[in-house]
């Protein structure tokens, strides 16, 4: 009778376990509707939004286990097989990359309601204004577009570029003559005239001739002037202003590229946090199953209290890991929202699946040369060097002759003098030559010469830094690509190990410790696979950023970076 009861318990436990244990890397896609007031996975009230498989993967059922299916992340990750993108044997060539990473499954521009207020000085004053009322899934492409539209750093760089264009127009205004109009209305009560009248009265009495000591006059002058020769100062200033426009244009390009990289990196961080939630939820489900098995064996009289306590400890640890991963998920969402500069009341989530973002076809040496030819940072130092050279010429021009032409026409009328208007004109040329200024001009020129040397040194430093960035990103690409292959193998083995450990435990030939160890190894293998993919994608994004500021890393239209 005891043997029959044992067989019945083991049989029922095996059926339940086999029905529930179907290993998988992601949940099947579905549409998740969150009503007003319902709590989303982040623990905040969410509006009605449409979710994809990424969102659904964050909300598995209590009894769901990792399922063995052909969709989701596993397919995307396992597909490259043993292709090595760093050798000529790579069969997949990615010729055109989307800005910063993989393209998403959702198409179209990001919704306009995510844009912040048009008033940059507005800030919330009520708690309701900063309450998160909804979560908007975004693809990586949409996130990049949204950042380009709203990011304040990029907007500031654009304003600096437009300001430099206005400064260039100011400098070019020196090419044209100046036309001035001056007008003076003057009323004078002369003390000298009054004193002269008193002297006349003292000398001649009533026969004295007095002058009017109060006069009112109106004078107007029109003058046309032109700097004919400036010893090279004017063209040097115009050339320097043109180079400043180019410098700010390059800075705008650099900030846009850095923003694309920052958004990509933050998006990958969010993807990693999302999958960490999924993995830890799967670990909680697996720990719950182990606890149910241990309790069933204890009730059947074939298990021990020790096994139940071990299973409960394992479940508590898994729940703590899940709580921590949920916290990290919320943090990563807000970090991405901060970069995108979206409205205060909406959160964002990642709509793209975690998968390899692409392959890199260039060798290390080709990548370094491309970086030298394309990076705006190197050209910025060359442009800064040219600005300093023009400023040096402008400083020395102050010691040369300055020739200008002028013509003016003058009209004057003195009221109450019984005379009409009086007018006249003048034509002429002015020569100004600063023969000695105490060495100030030469000192300014010497400062610009040192600035030229500083720009050259910065060019060298920036060149070495760019090479280091390319090499670091390239080596990270290699190591993480190979780690993905190793992690896929380890994940398959961990799944099989857990399946066998459960069967052994249910058959009475294994121990609870074996099951718990297998669960821990499966969670570790899933985390290792996730980190390998995300690190590979980060390295790929860093590689693209290191190579060029352009969307197409294979386009090279920059001049040779020779100082």
Coordinates of C-alpha atoms in Angstrom, one line a residue:
X1 CA 0.0 0.0 0.0
X2 CA 2.8 2.4 0.8
X3 CA 4.5 1.6 -2.5
X4 CA 1.2 2.2 -4.5
X5 CA 0.8 5.6 -2.7
X6 CA 4.4 6.5 -3.6
X7 CA 3.9 5.6 -7.2
X8 CA 0.7 7.6 -7.4
X9 CA 2.3 10.8 -5.9
X10 CA 5.3 10.5 -8.2
X11 CA 3.1 10.0 -11.3
X12 CA 0.9 13.0 -10.5
X13 CA 3.9 15.2 -9.8
X14 CA 5.6 14.1 -13.1
X15 CA 2.5 15.0 -15.1
X16 CA 2.1 18.4 -13.5
X17 CA 5.8 19.2 -13.9
X18 CA 6.0 18.1 -17.6
X19 CA 2.9 20.1 -18.4
X20 CA 4.4 23.2 -16.9
X21 CA 8.1 22.9 -17.7
X22 CA 8.5 23.9 -21.4
X23 CA 11.8 25.8 -21.6
X24 CA 11.9 29.0 -23.7
X25 CA 13.7 32.3 -24.1
X26 CA 10.7 34.6 -24.5
X27 CA 7.0 34.5 -24.2
X28 CA 4.9 34.5 -27.4
X29 CA 3.8 37.9 -28.6
X30 CA 0.4 39.2 -27.6
X31 CA -1.5 42.5 -27.2
X32 CA -1.5 43.7 -23.6
X33 CA -4.1 46.3 -22.7
X34 CA -3.6 48.2 -19.5
X35 CA -6.7 50.1 -18.3
X36 CA -6.6 53.4 -16.4
X37 CA -5.6 52.7 -12.8
X38 CA -4.2 49.3 -13.5
X39 CA -0.6 48.8 -12.3
X40 CA 1.9 48.0 -15.0
X41 CA 5.1 46.0 -14.5
X42 CA 6.8 49.1 -13.3
X43 CA 4.3 49.4 -10.5
X44 CA 2.9 52.7 -11.6
X45 CA -0.6 53.5 -13.0
X46 CA -0.6 53.0 -16.8
X47 CA -2.9 54.2 -19.5
X48 CA -4.3 52.0 -22.2
X49 CA -1.4 51.2 -24.4
X50 CA -0.6 48.6 -27.0
X51 CA 2.2 46.2 -26.1
X52 CA 4.3 43.8 -28.2
X53 CA 6.1 40.6 -27.3
X54 CA 8.7 42.6 -25.3
X55 CA 6.0 43.9 -22.9
X56 CA 4.3 40.5 -22.8
X57 CA 7.5 38.9 -21.9
X58 CA 7.6 41.0 -18.8
X59 CA 4.2 39.6 -17.5
X60 CA 4.3 35.8 -17.6
X61 CA 1.7 33.8 -15.8
X62 CA 2.5 32.3 -12.4
X63 CA 2.8 28.8 -13.6
X64 CA 4.5 29.5 -16.9
X65 CA 8.0 28.2 -17.4
X66 CA 10.5 28.8 -20.1
X67 CA 9.0 27.3 -23.2
X68 CA 10.6 25.5 -26.1
X69 CA 9.6 27.5 -29.2
X70 CA 11.0 28.7 -32.4
X71 CA 10.2 32.4 -32.1
X72 CA 11.6 35.2 -30.0
X73 CA 15.1 36.0 -29.0
X74 CA 16.5 32.4 -29.2
X75 CA 15.9 32.2 -32.9
X76 CA 17.5 35.6 -33.6
X77 CA 20.5 34.7 -31.4
X78 CA 21.1 31.2 -32.6
X79 CA 20.8 32.1 -36.3
X80 CA 24.4 33.4 -36.9
X81 CA 25.7 30.0 -36.0
X82 CA 29.5 29.9 -36.2
X83 CA 29.9 32.9 -38.6
X84 CA 32.8 35.0 -37.6
X85 CA 32.3 38.6 -38.7
X86 CA 36.0 39.4 -38.3
X87 CA 37.3 37.1 -41.0
X88 CA 36.8 36.9 -44.8
X89 CA 34.7 33.8 -44.3
X90 CA 31.8 35.9 -42.9
X91 CA 28.8 35.3 -45.2
X92 CA 26.7 38.1 -43.9
X93 CA 27.7 41.6 -44.9
X94 CA 25.9 44.6 -43.4
X95 CA 26.6 47.4 -45.9
X96 CA 24.2 50.0 -44.5
X97 CA 23.6 50.5 -40.8
X98 CA 20.6 52.2 -39.2
X99 CA 21.6 55.1 -37.0
X100 CA 23.2 53.6 -33.9
X101 CA 21.9 50.1 -34.1
X102 CA 19.2 47.6 -35.1
X103 CA 16.0 48.7 -36.6
X104 CA 12.8 48.0 -34.7
X105 CA 9.7 46.1 -35.6
X106 CA 7.4 49.1 -35.2
X107 CA 7.5 51.6 -38.1
X108 CA 6.6 55.2 -38.3
X109 CA 7.7 58.4 -36.5
X110 CA 7.3 58.6 -32.7
X111 CA 4.0 60.0 -31.6
X112 CA 3.9 63.8 -31.1
X113 CA 2.3 63.6 -27.7
X114 CA 5.6 62.5 -26.3
X115 CA 7.1 65.9 -27.1
X116 CA 7.7 68.2 -24.1
X117 CA 6.1 71.6 -23.7
X118 CA 7.2 74.3 -26.2
X119 CA 8.0 76.6 -23.2
X120 CA 11.6 75.6 -22.1
X121 CA 11.2 77.5 -18.8
X122 CA 8.1 75.6 -17.8
X123 CA 8.4 73.2 -14.8
X124 CA 5.8 71.2 -13.0
X125 CA 4.4 72.6 -9.7
X126 CA 1.8 69.9 -8.9
X127 CA 2.2 66.2 -8.2
X128 CA -0.3 65.3 -10.8
X129 CA 1.8 66.9 -13.5
X130 CA 4.7 64.5 -12.9
X131 CA 2.6 61.3 -12.3
X132 CA 3.3 58.6 -14.9
X133 CA 0.0 57.8 -16.6
X134 CA 1.1 55.6 -19.4
X135 CA 4.0 53.7 -21.0
X136 CA 4.8 54.1 -24.7
X137 CA 6.8 51.3 -26.4
X138 CA 9.5 52.7 -28.7
X139 CA 11.9 51.1 -31.2
X140 CA 15.5 52.1 -31.3
X141 CA 14.9 54.1 -34.5
X142 CA 12.0 55.9 -33.0
X143 CA 14.0 56.7 -29.9
X144 CA 16.8 58.2 -31.9
X145 CA 14.4 60.3 -34.0
X146 CA 12.7 61.5 -30.8
X147 CA 16.0 62.5 -29.3
X148 CA 17.0 64.4 -32.4
X149 CA 13.7 66.3 -32.1
X150 CA 13.7 67.1 -28.5
X151 CA 17.2 66.8 -26.9
X152 CA 18.3 70.2 -25.4
X153 CA 22.0 69.6 -26.0
X154 CA 21.4 69.2 -29.7
X155 CA 19.1 72.2 -29.7
X156 CA 21.9 74.3 -28.0
X157 CA 24.4 73.1 -30.6
X158 CA 22.1 74.2 -33.4
X159 CA 21.6 77.6 -31.7
X160 CA 25.4 78.0 -31.5
X161 CA 25.7 77.2 -35.2
X162 CA 23.1 79.8 -36.1
X163 CA 24.8 82.3 -33.8
X164 CA 28.1 81.8 -35.6
X165 CA 26.3 82.3 -39.0
X166 CA 25.1 85.7 -37.7
X167 CA 28.7 86.5 -36.6
X168 CA 29.9 85.7 -40.1
X169 CA 27.4 88.2 -41.6
X170 CA 28.7 90.8 -39.1
X171 CA 32.3 90.2 -40.3
X172 CA 31.3 90.4 -43.9
X173 CA 29.6 93.7 -43.3
X174 CA 33.1 95.3 -43.3
X175 CA 33.2 94.7 -47.1
X176 CA 30.6 97.5 -47.6
X177 CA 30.8 101.2 -46.9
X178 CA 29.2 102.9 -43.9
X179 CA 26.6 105.6 -44.4
X180 CA 25.9 107.7 -41.3
X181 CA 23.4 110.5 -40.6
X182 CA 24.0 112.8 -37.7
X183 CA 21.8 115.7 -36.5
X184 CA 22.3 118.1 -33.6
X185 CA 19.8 120.6 -32.2
X186 CA 21.6 123.0 -29.9
X187 CA 20.5 125.8 -27.6
X188 CA 23.4 127.8 -26.1
X189 CA 23.4 130.7 -23.5
X190 CA 26.9 132.0 -23.7
X191 CA 28.4 133.4 -20.5
X192 CA 31.3 134.9 -22.6
X193 CA 28.8 136.9 -24.7
X194 CA 26.9 138.1 -21.6
X195 CA 30.2 139.3 -20.0
X196 CA 31.1 141.1 -23.2
X197 CA 27.7 142.9 -23.3
X198 CA 28.2 144.1 -19.7
X199 CA 31.6 145.5 -20.6
X200 CA 30.0 147.4 -23.5
X201 CA 27.3 148.8 -21.2
X202 CA 29.9 150.0 -18.8
X203 CA 31.9 151.7 -21.5
X204 CA 29.1 153.2 -23.7
X205 CA 26.1 153.2 -21.5
X206 CA 22.9 153.3 -23.4
X207 CA 24.7 153.6 -26.7
X208 CA 26.4 150.2 -26.3
X209 CA 25.9 147.6 -29.0
X210 CA 24.9 144.3 -27.4
X211 CA 25.1 140.8 -28.9
X212 CA 22.5 138.1 -28.4
X213 CA 23.9 135.7 -25.8
X214 CA 21.3 133.0 -26.5
X215 CA 21.4 131.0 -29.8
X216 CA 19.6 128.0 -31.2
X217 CA 21.0 126.0 -34.1
X218 CA 20.1 122.9 -36.1
X219 CA 22.9 121.0 -37.8
X220 CA 22.8 117.9 -40.0
X221 CA 25.6 115.8 -41.5
X222 CA 25.6 112.8 -43.9
X223 CA 28.8 111.0 -44.1
X224 CA 29.9 108.0 -46.3
X225 CA 33.1 106.2 -45.3
X226 CA 34.9 103.1 -46.6
X227 CA 37.9 101.3 -45.3
X228 CA 39.9 101.0 -48.5
X229 CA 43.0 99.1 -47.1
X230 CA 43.4 97.4 -43.7
X231 CA 46.7 95.6 -44.1
X232 CA 44.9 92.2 -44.2
X233 CA 42.9 92.7 -41.0
X234 CA 39.5 92.6 -42.7
X235 CA 40.0 89.4 -44.8
X236 CA 41.6 87.7 -41.8
X237 CA 38.6 88.5 -39.6
X238 CA 36.2 87.3 -42.3
X239 CA 38.1 84.1 -42.8
X240 CA 38.2 83.4 -39.0
X241 CA 34.4 83.9 -38.8
X242 CA 33.9 81.5 -41.7
X243 CA 36.0 78.9 -39.9
X244 CA 34.0 79.4 -36.7
X245 CA 30.9 78.6 -38.7
X246 CA 32.6 75.4 -39.8
X247 CA 33.8 74.6 -36.3
X248 CA 30.2 74.9 -34.9
X249 CA 28.9 72.8 -37.8
X250 CA 31.3 70.1 -36.9
X251 CA 30.4 70.4 -33.2
X252 CA 26.7 70.0 -34.2
X253 CA 27.6 66.9 -36.1
X254 CA 29.6 65.6 -33.2
X255 CA 26.9 66.2 -30.6
X256 CA 24.3 64.6 -32.9
X257 CA 26.5 61.5 -33.3
X258 CA 27.2 61.3 -29.5
X259 CA 23.5 61.7 -28.9
X260 CA 22.7 58.8 -31.2
X261 CA 25.3 56.7 -29.3
X262 CA 23.9 57.8 -25.9
X263 CA 20.3 56.9 -26.9
X264 CA 21.5 53.5 -28.3
X265 CA 23.4 52.7 -25.1
X266 CA 20.5 53.7 -22.9
X267 CA 18.1 51.7 -25.1
X268 CA 20.4 48.6 -24.7
X269 CA 20.5 49.2 -21.0
X270 CA 16.7 49.1 -20.9
X271 CA 16.6 46.0 -23.0
X272 CA 19.0 44.3 -20.6
X273 CA 16.9 45.4 -17.6
X274 CA 13.7 44.1 -19.4
X275 CA 15.2 40.7 -20.1
X276 CA 16.6 40.5 -16.5
X277 CA 13.0 40.9 -15.3
X278 CA 11.9 38.1 -17.6
X279 CA 14.8 35.8 -16.5
X280 CA 14.2 36.5 -12.8
X281 CA 10.4 35.9 -13.2
X282 CA 11.2 32.6 -14.8
X283 CA 13.5 31.8 -11.9
X284 CA 10.7 32.6 -9.5
X285 CA 8.3 30.4 -11.4
X286 CA 10.9 27.6 -11.4
X287 CA 11.5 28.0 -7.6
X288 CA 7.7 27.9 -7.0
X289 CA 7.6 24.6 -8.9
X290 CA 10.5 23.2 -6.9
X291 CA 8.7 24.2 -3.7
X292 CA 5.5 22.5 -4.8
X293 CA 7.4 19.4 -5.7
X294 CA 9.2 19.4 -2.3
X295 CA 5.9 19.9 -0.4
X296 CA 4.2 17.2 -2.4
X297 CA 7.0 14.7 -1.6
X298 CA 6.8 15.7 2.1
X299 CA 3.1 15.1 2.2
X300 CA 3.7 11.7 0.5
X301 CA 6.2 10.8 3.2
X302 CA 9.1 10.5 0.8
X303 CA 10.6 14.0 1.3
X304 CA 12.0 15.8 4.2
X305 CA 11.3 19.2 5.9
X306 CA 14.9 20.1 5.0
X307 CA 14.1 20.0 1.3
X308 CA 11.0 22.2 1.7
X309 CA 13.0 24.8 3.7
X310 CA 15.8 24.8 1.0
X311 CA 13.1 25.3 -1.7
X312 CA 11.6 28.2 0.3
X313 CA 15.0 29.9 0.7
X314 CA 15.6 29.5 -3.0
X315 CA 12.2 31.1 -3.8
X316 CA 12.9 34.0 -1.4
X317 CA 16.2 34.7 -3.1
X318 CA 14.6 34.6 -6.5
X319 CA 11.9 37.0 -5.4
X320 CA 14.5 39.4 -4.1
X321 CA 16.4 39.2 -7.4
X322 CA 13.1 39.9 -9.2
X323 CA 12.4 42.9 -7.0
X324 CA 15.9 44.3 -7.7
X325 CA 15.5 43.8 -11.4
X326 CA 12.1 45.6 -11.5
X327 CA 13.7 48.5 -9.7
X328 CA 16.5 48.6 -12.3
X329 CA 14.0 48.4 -15.1
X330 CA 12.2 51.6 -13.8
X331 CA 15.5 53.4 -13.5
X332 CA 16.6 52.5 -17.0
X333 CA 13.3 53.7 -18.4
X334 CA 13.6 57.0 -16.7
X335 CA 17.2 57.3 -17.9
X336 CA 16.1 56.9 -21.5
X337 CA 13.2 59.3 -20.9
X338 CA 15.7 61.9 -19.6
X339 CA 17.8 61.7 -22.8
X340 CA 14.8 61.8 -25.0
X341 CA 13.4 64.8 -23.1
X342 CA 9.8 63.6 -23.4
X343 CA 6.7 64.9 -21.6
X344 CA 6.7 64.5 -17.8
X345 CA 3.7 62.1 -17.5
X346 CA 4.7 59.3 -20.0
X347 CA 7.2 56.5 -19.5
X348 CA 8.9 54.6 -22.3
X349 CA 9.7 50.9 -22.8
X350 CA 11.7 49.0 -25.4
X351 CA 9.8 47.5 -28.3
X352 CA 12.7 45.8 -30.0
X353 CA 13.7 42.3 -29.1
X354 CA 17.2 41.6 -27.7
X355 CA 19.1 40.3 -30.8
X356 CA 22.4 40.8 -32.5
X357 CA 22.3 44.3 -34.1
X358 CA 24.5 43.5 -37.0
X359 CA 28.0 42.4 -38.1
X360 CA 31.1 44.4 -38.8
X361 CA 32.8 43.8 -42.1
X362 CA 35.9 46.0 -41.9
X363 CA 39.2 44.8 -40.6
X364 CA 40.8 46.6 -37.6
X365 CA 43.2 48.5 -39.8
X366 CA 40.5 49.6 -42.3
X367 CA 38.4 50.7 -39.3
X368 CA 41.2 52.9 -38.0
X369 CA 41.8 54.6 -41.3
X370 CA 38.0 55.2 -41.7
X371 CA 37.9 56.8 -38.3
X372 CA 40.9 59.1 -39.1
X373 CA 39.2 60.2 -42.3
X374 CA 35.6 60.6 -41.0
X375 CA 35.7 61.8 -37.4
X376 CA 34.7 65.4 -37.0
X377 CA 36.9 65.8 -33.9
X378 CA 40.1 65.7 -35.9
X379 CA 38.8 68.2 -38.4
X380 CA 37.7 70.4 -35.6
X381 CA 41.3 70.7 -34.4
X382 CA 42.4 71.6 -38.0
X383 CA 39.7 74.2 -38.2
X384 CA 40.7 75.7 -34.8
X385 CA 44.3 75.8 -36.0
X386 CA 43.1 77.9 -39.1
X387 CA 41.1 80.2 -36.8
X388 CA 44.2 80.9 -34.7
X389 CA 46.3 81.5 -37.8
X390 CA 43.8 84.1 -39.1
X391 CA 43.6 85.8 -35.7
X392 CA 47.4 86.0 -35.7
X393 CA 47.3 87.8 -39.1
X394 CA 44.6 90.1 -37.8
X395 CA 46.8 91.0 -34.8
X396 CA 49.8 91.8 -36.9
X397 CA 47.7 93.9 -39.3
X398 CA 47.2 96.4 -36.5
X399 CA 50.8 97.5 -37.1
X400 CA 50.2 98.2 -40.8
X401 CA 48.7 101.2 -42.5
X402 CA 45.0 101.7 -42.5
X403 CA 43.6 103.7 -45.4
X404 CA 40.0 104.9 -45.6
X405 CA 37.9 107.2 -47.8
X406 CA 35.2 109.6 -46.7
X407 CA 32.7 112.1 -48.0
X408 CA 30.3 114.2 -46.0
X409 CA 27.7 116.9 -46.6
X410 CA 26.8 119.3 -43.8
X411 CA 23.8 121.7 -43.3
X412 CA 23.4 124.2 -40.5
X413 CA 20.8 126.7 -39.6
X414 CA 21.0 129.3 -36.7
X415 CA 17.5 130.4 -35.6
X416 CA 16.6 134.2 -35.3
X417 CA 19.7 135.4 -37.1
X418 CA 17.9 136.5 -40.2
X419 CA 20.1 134.2 -42.3
X420 CA 19.1 131.1 -44.3
X421 CA 20.6 127.7 -44.3
X422 CA 24.3 127.2 -44.8
X423 CA 25.7 124.0 -46.3
X424 CA 29.0 122.5 -47.3
X425 CA 30.7 119.2 -48.2
X426 CA 34.1 117.5 -47.7
X427 CA 35.9 114.8 -49.6
X428 CA 39.1 113.1 -48.5
X429 CA 41.2 110.2 -47.4
X430 CA 42.6 109.2 -44.1
X431 CA 45.8 107.3 -43.4
X432 CA 46.3 105.8 -40.0
X433 CA 49.5 104.0 -39.1
X434 CA 50.2 102.8 -35.6
X435 CA 54.0 103.0 -35.6
X436 CA 54.5 101.9 -32.0
X437 CA 52.1 100.3 -29.5
X438 CA 54.5 99.0 -26.9
X439 CA 54.6 95.5 -28.5
X440 CA 50.9 94.8 -27.8
X441 CA 50.1 93.6 -31.4
X442 CA 53.2 91.3 -31.5
X443 CA 52.2 89.9 -28.1
X444 CA 48.7 89.1 -29.4
X445 CA 50.3 87.4 -32.5
X446 CA 52.6 85.4 -30.2
X447 CA 49.6 84.2 -28.2
X448 CA 47.9 83.0 -31.4
X449 CA 51.1 81.2 -32.4
X450 CA 51.0 79.3 -29.2
X451 CA 47.3 78.5 -29.8
X452 CA 48.3 77.0 -33.1
X453 CA 50.8 74.7 -31.4
X454 CA 48.1 73.8 -28.9
X455 CA 45.7 72.9 -31.6
X456 CA 48.3 70.7 -33.3
X457 CA 49.0 68.9 -30.0
X458 CA 45.3 68.4 -29.5
X459 CA 45.1 66.9 -33.0
X460 CA 47.8 64.4 -32.1
X461 CA 46.1 63.5 -28.8
X462 CA 42.7 63.2 -30.4
X463 CA 44.1 61.0 -33.2
X464 CA 45.6 58.6 -30.6
X465 CA 42.4 58.6 -28.6
X466 CA 40.3 57.8 -31.7
X467 CA 42.6 54.8 -32.5
X468 CA 42.2 53.6 -28.9
X469 CA 38.5 53.8 -29.1
X470 CA 38.4 51.9 -32.4
X471 CA 40.7 49.2 -31.1
X472 CA 38.8 48.8 -27.8
X473 CA 35.4 48.6 -29.6
X474 CA 36.8 46.1 -32.1
X475 CA 38.3 43.8 -29.5
X476 CA 35.0 43.9 -27.5
X477 CA 33.2 43.0 -30.6
X478 CA 35.3 39.9 -31.1
X479 CA 35.1 38.7 -27.5
X480 CA 31.4 39.3 -27.1
X481 CA 30.5 37.6 -30.4
X482 CA 32.4 34.5 -29.3
X483 CA 30.8 34.7 -25.8
X484 CA 27.3 34.7 -27.5
X485 CA 28.1 31.3 -29.1
X486 CA 29.5 29.9 -25.9
X487 CA 26.5 31.2 -23.9
X488 CA 24.0 29.6 -26.3
X489 CA 25.6 26.3 -25.8
X490 CA 25.7 26.7 -22.1
X491 CA 22.1 27.7 -22.0
X492 CA 20.9 24.6 -23.9
X493 CA 23.0 22.5 -21.5
X494 CA 21.6 24.2 -18.5
X495 CA 18.0 23.6 -19.7
X496 CA 18.6 20.0 -20.2
X497 CA 20.4 19.7 -16.9
X498 CA 17.4 21.2 -15.1
X499 CA 15.0 18.9 -16.9
X500 CA 17.0 15.8 -15.9
X501 CA 17.4 17.0 -12.4
X502 CA 13.7 17.4 -12.0
X503 CA 13.0 13.9 -13.5
X504 CA 15.6 12.4 -11.2
X505 CA 14.1 14.2 -8.2
X506 CA 10.6 13.1 -9.0
X507 CA 11.7 9.5 -9.6
X508 CA 13.3 9.5 -6.1
X509 CA 16.9 9.0 -7.4
X510 CA 17.9 12.6 -7.2
X511 CA 18.1 15.3 -4.5
X512 CA 16.5 18.7 -4.0
X513 CA 20.0 20.1 -4.0
X514 CA 20.6 19.0 -7.6
X515 CA 17.4 20.7 -8.7
X516 CA 18.2 24.0 -6.9
X517 CA 21.7 23.9 -8.3
X518 CA 20.3 23.3 -11.8
X519 CA 17.9 26.2 -11.4
X520 CA 20.7 28.5 -10.3
X521 CA 22.9 27.4 -13.3
X522 CA 20.0 28.0 -15.7
X523 CA 19.4 31.5 -14.4
X524 CA 23.2 32.2 -14.6
X525 CA 23.3 30.9 -18.2
X526 CA 20.4 33.1 -19.3
X527 CA 22.0 36.1 -17.7
X528 CA 25.3 35.3 -19.4
X529 CA 23.7 35.0 -22.8
X530 CA 21.8 38.3 -22.2
X531 CA 24.9 40.2 -21.2
X532 CA 26.9 38.8 -24.1
X533 CA 24.3 40.0 -26.6
X534 CA 23.9 43.4 -25.0
X535 CA 27.6 43.9 -24.6
X536 CA 28.1 42.9 -28.3
X537 CA 25.5 45.5 -29.4
X538 CA 27.1 48.1 -27.2
X539 CA 30.5 47.4 -28.7
X540 CA 28.9 47.6 -32.2
X541 CA 27.4 50.9 -31.4
X542 CA 30.7 52.1 -30.0
X543 CA 32.4 50.9 -33.1
X544 CA 30.0 52.9 -35.3
X545 CA 30.5 55.9 -33.2
X546 CA 34.3 55.5 -33.3
X547 CA 34.4 55.2 -37.0
X548 CA 32.3 58.2 -38.1
X549 CA 29.8 60.8 -37.2
X550 CA 27.7 60.0 -40.3
X551 CA 24.8 57.6 -40.5
X552 CA 26.7 55.6 -43.1
X553 CA 30.0 54.4 -41.7
X554 CA 31.4 53.5 -45.1
X555 CA 31.0 57.0 -46.6
X556 CA 34.2 59.0 -46.5
X557 CA 34.1 62.6 -47.8
X558 CA 36.4 64.3 -45.4
X559 CA 39.7 65.9 -46.4
X560 CA 42.9 64.2 -45.3
X561 CA 43.6 64.9 -41.7
X562 CA 47.1 66.2 -42.0
X563 CA 47.9 69.2 -39.8

